[in-house]
Structures are given as C-alpha cells and as structure tokens.
Tab-separated table of C-alpha atoms in Angstrom:
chain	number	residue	atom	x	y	z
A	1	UNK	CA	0.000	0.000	0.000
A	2	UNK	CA	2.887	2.603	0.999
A	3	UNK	CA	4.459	2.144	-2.697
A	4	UNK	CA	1.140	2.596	-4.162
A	5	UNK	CA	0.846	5.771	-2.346
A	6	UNK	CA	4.774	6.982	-3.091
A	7	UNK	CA	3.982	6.480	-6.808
A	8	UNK	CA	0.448	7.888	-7.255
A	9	UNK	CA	2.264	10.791	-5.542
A	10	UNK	CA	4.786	10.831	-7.894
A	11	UNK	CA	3.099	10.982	-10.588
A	12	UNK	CA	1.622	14.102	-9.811
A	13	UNK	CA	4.855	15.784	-10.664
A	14	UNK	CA	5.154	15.314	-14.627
A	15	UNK	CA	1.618	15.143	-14.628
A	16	UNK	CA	2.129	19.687	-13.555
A	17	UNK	CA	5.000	19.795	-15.732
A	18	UNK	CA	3.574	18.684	-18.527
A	19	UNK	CA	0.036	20.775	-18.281
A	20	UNK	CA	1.819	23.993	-17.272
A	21	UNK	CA	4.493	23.818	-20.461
A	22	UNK	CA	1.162	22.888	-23.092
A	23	UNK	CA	-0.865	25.845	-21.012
A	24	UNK	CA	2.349	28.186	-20.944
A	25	UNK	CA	2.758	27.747	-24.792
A	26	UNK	CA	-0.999	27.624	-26.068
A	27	UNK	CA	-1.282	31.290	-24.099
A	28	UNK	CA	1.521	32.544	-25.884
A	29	UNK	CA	0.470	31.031	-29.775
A	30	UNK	CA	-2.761	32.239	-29.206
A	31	UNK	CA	-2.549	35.337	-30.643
A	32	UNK	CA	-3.564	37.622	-27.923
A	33	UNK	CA	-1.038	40.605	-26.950
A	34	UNK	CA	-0.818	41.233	-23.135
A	35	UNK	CA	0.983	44.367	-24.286
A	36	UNK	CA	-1.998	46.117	-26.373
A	37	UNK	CA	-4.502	45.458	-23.625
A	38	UNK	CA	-2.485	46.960	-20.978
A	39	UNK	CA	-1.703	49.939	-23.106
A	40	UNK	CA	-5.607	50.222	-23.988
A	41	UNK	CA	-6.339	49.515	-20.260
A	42	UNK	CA	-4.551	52.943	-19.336
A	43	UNK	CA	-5.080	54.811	-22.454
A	44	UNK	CA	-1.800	54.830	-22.820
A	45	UNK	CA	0.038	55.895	-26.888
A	46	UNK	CA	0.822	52.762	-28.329
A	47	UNK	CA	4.257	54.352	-29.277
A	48	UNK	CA	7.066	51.416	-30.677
A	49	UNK	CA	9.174	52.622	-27.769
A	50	UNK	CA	6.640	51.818	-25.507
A	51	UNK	CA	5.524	48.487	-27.090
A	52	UNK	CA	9.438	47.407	-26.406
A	53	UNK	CA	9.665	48.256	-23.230
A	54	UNK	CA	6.349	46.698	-21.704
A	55	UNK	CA	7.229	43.394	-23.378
A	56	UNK	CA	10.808	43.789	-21.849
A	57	UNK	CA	9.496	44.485	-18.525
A	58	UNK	CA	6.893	41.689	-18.644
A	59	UNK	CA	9.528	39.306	-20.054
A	60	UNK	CA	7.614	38.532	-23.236
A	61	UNK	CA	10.651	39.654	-25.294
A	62	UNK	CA	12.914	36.629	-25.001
A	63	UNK	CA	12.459	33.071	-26.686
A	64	UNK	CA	9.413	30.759	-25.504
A	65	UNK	CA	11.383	28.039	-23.669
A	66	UNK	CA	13.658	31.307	-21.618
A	67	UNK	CA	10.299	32.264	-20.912
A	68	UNK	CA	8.940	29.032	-19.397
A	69	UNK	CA	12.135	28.064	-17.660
A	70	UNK	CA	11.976	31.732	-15.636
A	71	UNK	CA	8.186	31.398	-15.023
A	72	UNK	CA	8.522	27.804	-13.715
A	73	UNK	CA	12.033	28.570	-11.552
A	74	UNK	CA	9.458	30.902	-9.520
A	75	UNK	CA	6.257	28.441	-9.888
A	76	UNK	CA	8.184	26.319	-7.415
A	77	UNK	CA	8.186	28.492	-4.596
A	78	UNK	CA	5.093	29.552	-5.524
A	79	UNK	CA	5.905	32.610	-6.914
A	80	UNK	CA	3.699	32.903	-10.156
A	81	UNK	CA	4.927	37.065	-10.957
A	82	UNK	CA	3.261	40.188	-10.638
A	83	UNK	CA	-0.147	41.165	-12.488
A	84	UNK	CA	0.283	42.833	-16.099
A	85	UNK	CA	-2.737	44.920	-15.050
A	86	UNK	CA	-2.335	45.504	-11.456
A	87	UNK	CA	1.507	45.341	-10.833
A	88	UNK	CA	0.230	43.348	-7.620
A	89	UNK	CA	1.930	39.377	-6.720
A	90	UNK	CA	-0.444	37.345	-8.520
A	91	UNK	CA	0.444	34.149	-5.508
A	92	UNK	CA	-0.801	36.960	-2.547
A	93	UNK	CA	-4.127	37.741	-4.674
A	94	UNK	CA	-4.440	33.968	-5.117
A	95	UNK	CA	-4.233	33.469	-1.189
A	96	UNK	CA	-6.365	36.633	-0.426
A	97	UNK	CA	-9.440	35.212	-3.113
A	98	UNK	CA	-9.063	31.687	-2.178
A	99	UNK	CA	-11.087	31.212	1.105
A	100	UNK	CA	-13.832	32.744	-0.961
A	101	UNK	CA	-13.525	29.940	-3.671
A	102	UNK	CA	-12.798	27.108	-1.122
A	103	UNK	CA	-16.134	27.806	0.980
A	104	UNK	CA	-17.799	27.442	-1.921
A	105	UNK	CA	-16.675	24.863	-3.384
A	106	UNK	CA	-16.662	22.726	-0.373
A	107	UNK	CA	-20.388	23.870	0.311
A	108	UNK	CA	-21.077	22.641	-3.219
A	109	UNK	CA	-19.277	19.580	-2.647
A	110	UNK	CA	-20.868	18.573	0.259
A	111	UNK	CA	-24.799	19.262	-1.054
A	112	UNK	CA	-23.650	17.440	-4.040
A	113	UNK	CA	-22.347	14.512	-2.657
A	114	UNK	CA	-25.191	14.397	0.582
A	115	UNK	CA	-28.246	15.221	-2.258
A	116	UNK	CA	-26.697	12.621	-4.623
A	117	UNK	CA	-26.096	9.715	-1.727
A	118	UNK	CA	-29.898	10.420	-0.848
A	119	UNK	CA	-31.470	10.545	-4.540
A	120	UNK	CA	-29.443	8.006	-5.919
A	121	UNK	CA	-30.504	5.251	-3.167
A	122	UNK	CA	-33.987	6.378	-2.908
A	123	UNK	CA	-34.354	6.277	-6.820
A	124	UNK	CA	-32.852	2.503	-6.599
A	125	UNK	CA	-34.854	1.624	-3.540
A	126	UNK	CA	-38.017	2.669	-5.073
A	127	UNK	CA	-37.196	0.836	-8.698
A	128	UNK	CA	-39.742	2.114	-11.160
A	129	UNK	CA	-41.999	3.754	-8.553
A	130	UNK	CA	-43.664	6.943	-8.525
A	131	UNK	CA	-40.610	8.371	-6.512
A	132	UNK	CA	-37.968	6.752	-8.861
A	133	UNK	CA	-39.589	8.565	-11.892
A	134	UNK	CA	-39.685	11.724	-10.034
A	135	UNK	CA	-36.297	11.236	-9.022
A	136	UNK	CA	-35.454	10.671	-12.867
A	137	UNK	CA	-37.211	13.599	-14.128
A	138	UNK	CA	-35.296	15.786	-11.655
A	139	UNK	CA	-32.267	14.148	-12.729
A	140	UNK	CA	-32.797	14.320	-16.207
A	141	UNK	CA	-33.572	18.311	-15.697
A	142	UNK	CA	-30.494	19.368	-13.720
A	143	UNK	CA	-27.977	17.466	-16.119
A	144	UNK	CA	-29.815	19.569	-19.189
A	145	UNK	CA	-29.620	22.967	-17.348
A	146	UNK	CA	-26.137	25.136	-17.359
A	147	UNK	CA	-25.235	26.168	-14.083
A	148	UNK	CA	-25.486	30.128	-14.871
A	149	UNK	CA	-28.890	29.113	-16.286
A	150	UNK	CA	-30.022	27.889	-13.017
A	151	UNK	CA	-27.836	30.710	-11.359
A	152	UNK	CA	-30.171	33.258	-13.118
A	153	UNK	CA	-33.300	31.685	-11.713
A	154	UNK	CA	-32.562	30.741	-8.121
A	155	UNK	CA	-31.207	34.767	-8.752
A	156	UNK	CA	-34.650	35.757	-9.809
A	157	UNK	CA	-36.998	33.177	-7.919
A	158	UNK	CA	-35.245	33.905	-4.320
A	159	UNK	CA	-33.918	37.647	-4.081
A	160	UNK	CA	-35.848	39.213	-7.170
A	161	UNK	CA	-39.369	37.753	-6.217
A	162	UNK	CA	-39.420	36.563	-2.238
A	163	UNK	CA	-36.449	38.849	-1.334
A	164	UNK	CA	-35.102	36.100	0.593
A	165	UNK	CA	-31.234	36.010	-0.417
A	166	UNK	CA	-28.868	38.310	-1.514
A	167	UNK	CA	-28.350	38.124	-5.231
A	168	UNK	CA	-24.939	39.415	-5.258
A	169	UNK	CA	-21.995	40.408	-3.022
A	170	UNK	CA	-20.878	38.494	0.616
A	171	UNK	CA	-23.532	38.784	3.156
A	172	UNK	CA	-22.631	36.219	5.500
A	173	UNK	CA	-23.172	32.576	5.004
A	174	UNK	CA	-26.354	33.045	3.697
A	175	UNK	CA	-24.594	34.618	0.608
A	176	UNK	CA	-23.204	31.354	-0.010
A	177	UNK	CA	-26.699	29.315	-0.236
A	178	UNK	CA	-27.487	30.214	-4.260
A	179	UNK	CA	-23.966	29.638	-5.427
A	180	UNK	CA	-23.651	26.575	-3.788
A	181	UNK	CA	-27.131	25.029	-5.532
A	182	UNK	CA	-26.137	26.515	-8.777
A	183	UNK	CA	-22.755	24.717	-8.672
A	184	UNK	CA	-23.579	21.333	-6.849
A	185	UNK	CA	-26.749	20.791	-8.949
A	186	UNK	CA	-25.499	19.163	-12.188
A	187	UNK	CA	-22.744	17.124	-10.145
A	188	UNK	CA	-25.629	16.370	-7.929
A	189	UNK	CA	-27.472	14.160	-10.566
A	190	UNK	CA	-25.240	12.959	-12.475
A	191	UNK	CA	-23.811	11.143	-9.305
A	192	UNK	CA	-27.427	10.354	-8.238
A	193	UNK	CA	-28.007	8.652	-12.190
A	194	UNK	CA	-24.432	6.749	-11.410
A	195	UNK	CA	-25.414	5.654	-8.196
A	196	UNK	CA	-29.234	4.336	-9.409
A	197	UNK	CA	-27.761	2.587	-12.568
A	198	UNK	CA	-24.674	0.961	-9.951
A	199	UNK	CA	-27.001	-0.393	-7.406
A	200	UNK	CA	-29.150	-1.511	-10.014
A	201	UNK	CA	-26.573	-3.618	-11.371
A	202	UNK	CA	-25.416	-5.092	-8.220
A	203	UNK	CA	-28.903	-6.030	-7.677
A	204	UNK	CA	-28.518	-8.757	-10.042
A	205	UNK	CA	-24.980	-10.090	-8.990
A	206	UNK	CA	-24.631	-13.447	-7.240
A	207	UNK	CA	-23.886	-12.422	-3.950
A	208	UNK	CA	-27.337	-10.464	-3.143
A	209	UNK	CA	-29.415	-13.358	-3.864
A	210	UNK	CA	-27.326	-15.376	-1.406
A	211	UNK	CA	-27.802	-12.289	1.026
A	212	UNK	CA	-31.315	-12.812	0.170
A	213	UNK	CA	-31.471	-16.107	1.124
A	214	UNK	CA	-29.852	-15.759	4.530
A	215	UNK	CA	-33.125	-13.689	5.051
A	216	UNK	CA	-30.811	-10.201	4.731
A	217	UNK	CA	-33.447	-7.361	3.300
A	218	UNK	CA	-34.749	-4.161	3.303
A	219	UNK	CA	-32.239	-1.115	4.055
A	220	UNK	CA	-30.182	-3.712	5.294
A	221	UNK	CA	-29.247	-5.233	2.093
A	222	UNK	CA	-29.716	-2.002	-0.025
A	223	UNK	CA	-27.337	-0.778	2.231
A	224	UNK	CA	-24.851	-2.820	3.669
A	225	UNK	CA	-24.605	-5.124	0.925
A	226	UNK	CA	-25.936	-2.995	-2.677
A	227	UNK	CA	-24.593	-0.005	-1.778
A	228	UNK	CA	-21.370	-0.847	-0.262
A	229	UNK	CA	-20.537	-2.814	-3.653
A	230	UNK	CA	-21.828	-0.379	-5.845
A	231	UNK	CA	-20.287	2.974	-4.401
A	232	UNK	CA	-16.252	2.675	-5.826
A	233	UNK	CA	-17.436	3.397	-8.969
A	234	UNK	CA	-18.643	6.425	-7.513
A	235	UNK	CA	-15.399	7.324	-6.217
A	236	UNK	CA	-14.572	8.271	-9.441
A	237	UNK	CA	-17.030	10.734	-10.017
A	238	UNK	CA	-16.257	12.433	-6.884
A	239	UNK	CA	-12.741	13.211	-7.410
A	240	UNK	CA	-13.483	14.665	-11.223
A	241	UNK	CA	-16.355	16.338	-9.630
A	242	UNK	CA	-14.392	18.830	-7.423
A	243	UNK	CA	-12.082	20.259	-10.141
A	244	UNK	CA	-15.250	20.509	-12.204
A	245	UNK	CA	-16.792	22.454	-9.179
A	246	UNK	CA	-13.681	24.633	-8.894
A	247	UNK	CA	-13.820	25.287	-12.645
A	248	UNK	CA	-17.227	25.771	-12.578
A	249	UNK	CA	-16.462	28.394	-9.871
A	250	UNK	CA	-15.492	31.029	-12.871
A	251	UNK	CA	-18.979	31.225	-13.810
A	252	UNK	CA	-20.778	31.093	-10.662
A	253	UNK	CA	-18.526	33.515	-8.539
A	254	UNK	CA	-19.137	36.065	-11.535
A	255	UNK	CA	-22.695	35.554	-11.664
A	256	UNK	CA	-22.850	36.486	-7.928
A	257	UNK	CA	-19.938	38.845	-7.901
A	258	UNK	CA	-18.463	36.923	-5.237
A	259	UNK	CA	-14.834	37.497	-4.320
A	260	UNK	CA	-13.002	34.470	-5.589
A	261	UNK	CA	-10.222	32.945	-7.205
A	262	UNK	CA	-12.686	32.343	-10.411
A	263	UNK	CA	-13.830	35.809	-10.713
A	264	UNK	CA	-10.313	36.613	-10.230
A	265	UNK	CA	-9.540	34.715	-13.104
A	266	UNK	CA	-12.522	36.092	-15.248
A	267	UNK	CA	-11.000	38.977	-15.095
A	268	UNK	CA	-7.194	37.856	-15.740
A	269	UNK	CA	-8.385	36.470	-19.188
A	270	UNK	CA	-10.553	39.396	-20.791
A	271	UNK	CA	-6.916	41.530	-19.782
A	272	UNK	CA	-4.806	38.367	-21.287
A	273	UNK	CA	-2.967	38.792	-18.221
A	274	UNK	CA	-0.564	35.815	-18.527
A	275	UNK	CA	0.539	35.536	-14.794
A	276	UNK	CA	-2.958	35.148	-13.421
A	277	UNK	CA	-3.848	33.197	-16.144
A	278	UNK	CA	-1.309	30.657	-15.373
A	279	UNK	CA	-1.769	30.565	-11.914
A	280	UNK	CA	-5.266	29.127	-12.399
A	281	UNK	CA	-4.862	26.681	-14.653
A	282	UNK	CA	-1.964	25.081	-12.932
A	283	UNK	CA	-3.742	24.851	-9.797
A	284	UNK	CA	-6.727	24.172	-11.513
A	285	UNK	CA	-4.672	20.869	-12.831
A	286	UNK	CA	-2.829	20.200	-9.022
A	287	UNK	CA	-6.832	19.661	-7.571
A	288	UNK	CA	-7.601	17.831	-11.142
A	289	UNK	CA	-4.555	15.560	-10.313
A	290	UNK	CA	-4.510	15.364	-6.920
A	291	UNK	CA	-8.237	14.358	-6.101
A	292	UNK	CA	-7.594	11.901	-9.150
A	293	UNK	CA	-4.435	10.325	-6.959
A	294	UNK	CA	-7.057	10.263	-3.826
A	295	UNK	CA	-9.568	8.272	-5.337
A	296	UNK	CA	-7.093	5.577	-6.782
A	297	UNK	CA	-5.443	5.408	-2.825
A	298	UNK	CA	-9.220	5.237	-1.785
A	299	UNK	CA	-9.787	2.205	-4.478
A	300	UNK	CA	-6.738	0.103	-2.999
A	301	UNK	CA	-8.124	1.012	0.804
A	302	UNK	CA	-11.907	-0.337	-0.035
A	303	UNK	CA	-11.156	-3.224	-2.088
A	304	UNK	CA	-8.015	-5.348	-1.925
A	305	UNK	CA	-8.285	-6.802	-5.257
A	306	UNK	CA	-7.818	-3.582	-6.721
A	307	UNK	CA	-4.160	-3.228	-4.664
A	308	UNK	CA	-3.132	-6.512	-5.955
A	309	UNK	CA	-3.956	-5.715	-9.198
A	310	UNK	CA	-1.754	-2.542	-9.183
A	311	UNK	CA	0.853	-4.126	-7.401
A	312	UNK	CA	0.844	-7.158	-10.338
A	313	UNK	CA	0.706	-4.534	-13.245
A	314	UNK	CA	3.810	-2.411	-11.209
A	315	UNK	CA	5.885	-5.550	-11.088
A	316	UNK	CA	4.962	-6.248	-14.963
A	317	UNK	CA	6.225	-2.790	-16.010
A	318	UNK	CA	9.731	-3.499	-13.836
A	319	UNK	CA	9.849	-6.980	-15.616
C-alpha cells in the first residue's frame, strides 16, 4: 500500500509539468497581446518605444522556452509574478481570493455529494416507482440545465421575487446558499443517475441473492450489501467532480460577484494577463490531479483486489 501511495504521488509531478508547459505555450500562440490590452487599459500611446519596453518588462521579449524556464524557476516556490494589469503578486491575490472559492466549493461539494447519496438510493430503492420517476425527471432536468442558467433563476426566484437572499456580493453565510445550488446541482445528478444505474446492477450479482437467502433485506441489504458494492465506482465521479466544481467556480462567482479565485480569473483572461492566467490553470490541474491520486489510494483502501492488481501490473512494467 505505501508504494502505491509513493507512486500515485509521484506521478503528480510530470503530470504539472507537462500541463503547465502545453498551457504556458498555447497562451503565448494564441494570438492575444498582453501588451496592447495593458496599453488600452490605461489609455496609454501605443508608441514602438513603448511596445518594447512593456514586453521587456513583462519578459515577453525573449524566446518561448527562456520564458517558461523563468516562469517555472518561480512556480516552485510559488511565486507565479506580478499582475500585467495591477503590478500586484499574482500568488498573494491567489491566497487573499481563495477562502472565498474554497467555501464554496466545499459547500457545493458537500450538497452534491449528501443530495446525490440520498437521490441516488432512494431512486434505486423505489425501482420504477412513482418516486424513482420523479427522481429521474429531476435528474434528467439538472444534467440539461447550465449552471449560470439555473444561477439566473434561483437569482430571480429567491432575491428578485421573495427577497429572501442576496443576489450578489458576501452577506454572510447566507450569501453562499445560491452559489452553492447553482454549482452542486449538475454534479448532484449525475452522481445520483451513477449511483441508481450501480445499485441496479449489483442487484442482479450473485452475492445479493445469497444475502437474500440468509433472510438479509430491506435497508439492510440495499445498504450494507448494494450499496457498499456499488459505491467505488462512484469514487470516481467524486474526485473529477471537485475540479469541475472549482472550474465551474469562474462562472458562478461572476454571476454572484463573489470574491473568488474564479472571478479573479474572469478577469485575468478578458486583460490576457498571462501571470494570473497561469496561476489558475496550474492549480486548476494540481486539484484535477490530486483528487484523481485520492480516489485511486481510496480504491486500494476499499477493495483489496484492486491493490493486488496494481501491485501485479507495477511488477509487470519493472519486468
């Protein structure tokens, strides 16, 4: 189990490396000019003189791989450079936005993955019910409906109409409540879908109908026995699931004008300001990769037989 660990955390390493060079280069081949936007952004002449020595001082005037070697010598002490736009450290805006972003995303997380658990079983429980259909109709619904979508309703239905929530701004925990339900919805049912079909499946597997016969129902066996079986599939889902809720973040926070990392970011792109640009996306790719590493040291911790079979595949690759 330890070596499973040391090399899932290992692999986390070129796994950065490799995202941040293809992000690095894809920002600079895309054709936008850092340089113009500041110099529109201040109403600055857009004199040749001046042109040379922005790009000098924001280091866009030497080769592509100088430029990435410099950038990433920082990057690992976590020192992603100062803002084209704001000549602020783009790593202390990071820290200062980032509660913001984490509340929320762990809010989302956890409605997501306690409304999911809940639907999901429920919706298998009640197999072609009245509830299960309802359940499926919900489902279907919040996988079809973007999140700003739904952001723009709960926006309209709760602080518009009833005057209940804030619509924009921090207020307190309660400004966290929309956000939350506008993130966690379509991760919400497309777990509670995964978790239907799963128990479904293990429904018809040998060892429930000897559970059966040792007189093992009701929540019991949907329980203890379907779910248990049917849930590391799950697992999966979960870990993708928070990246996609911090990259969902983006469009929530600026729906709500909420003081985040992703609004943060919003605004980093429509400047093409490189630094901040960068600094997202790489540690948009560290949660990517690192809940991804979780859920595979989760796998080997539930279920043995998935150890051994890493363990047999590692020794195959040193053979």
């Amino acid at each position: 189990m330890k070596s499973i660990i040391i090399a899932r955390i290992l692999w986390i390493i070129p796994i950065v490396l490799i995202s941040s060079f293809v992000a690095f280069c894809l920002l600079r081949l895309g054709g936008s000019d850092p340089v113009m936007s500041y110099i529109l952004q201040s109403n600055l002449p857009a004199t040749p003189e001046l042109i040379n020595e922005l790009k000098k001082s924001f280091g866009l005037d030497k080769s592509l791989i100088e430029q990435y070697i410099l950038w990433l010598g920082d990057a690992l002490w976590l020192d992603f450079g100062v803002s084209y736009m704001t000549g602020r450290s783009v790593s202390e805006d990071f820290l200062h936005f980032l509660p913001t972003t984490l509340m929320l995303v762990c809010c989302g997380f956890v409605l997501s993955f306690a409304c999911s658990l809940l639907l999901g079983i429920l919706s298998a429980y009640y197999h072609n019910r009245l509830l299960d259909s309802v359940i499926r109709i919900f489902c279907f619904v919040g996988v079809s409906m973007p999140n700003f979508w739904l952001a723009f309703l709960l926006v309209l239905l709760f602080s518009v109409y009833l005057g209940w929530l804030p619509a924009v701004g921090m207020e307190g925990a309660k400004s966290f409540i929309l956000p939350s339900v506008s993130i966690a919805l379509m991760s919400m049912c497309i777990n509670a879908r995964l978790i239907r079909s799963n128990m479904l499946e293990v429904q018809k597997e040998r060892h429930i109908v000897y559970a059966k016969m040792r007189n093992i129902r009701g929540v019991r066996l949907h329980i203890a026995h379907i779910f248990y079986n049917a849930f590391l599939p799950i697992l999966t889902a979960m870990g993708m699931h928070i990246g996609e809720l911090i990259g969902g973040a983006i469009v929530i926070e600026s729906v709500f004008a909420l003081p985040g990392i992703g609004l943060y970011s919003i605004q980093g792109i429509a400047n093409h300001d490189y630094p901040v640009i960068e600094c997202f996306i790489v540690v948009l790719c560290i949660c990517f990769v690192v809940c991804n590493a979780i859920v595979d040291i989760l796998y080997a911790l539930l279920d043995p037989r998935i150890a051994r079979t890493m363990k047999e595949q590692k020794g195959r690759n040193i053979l």
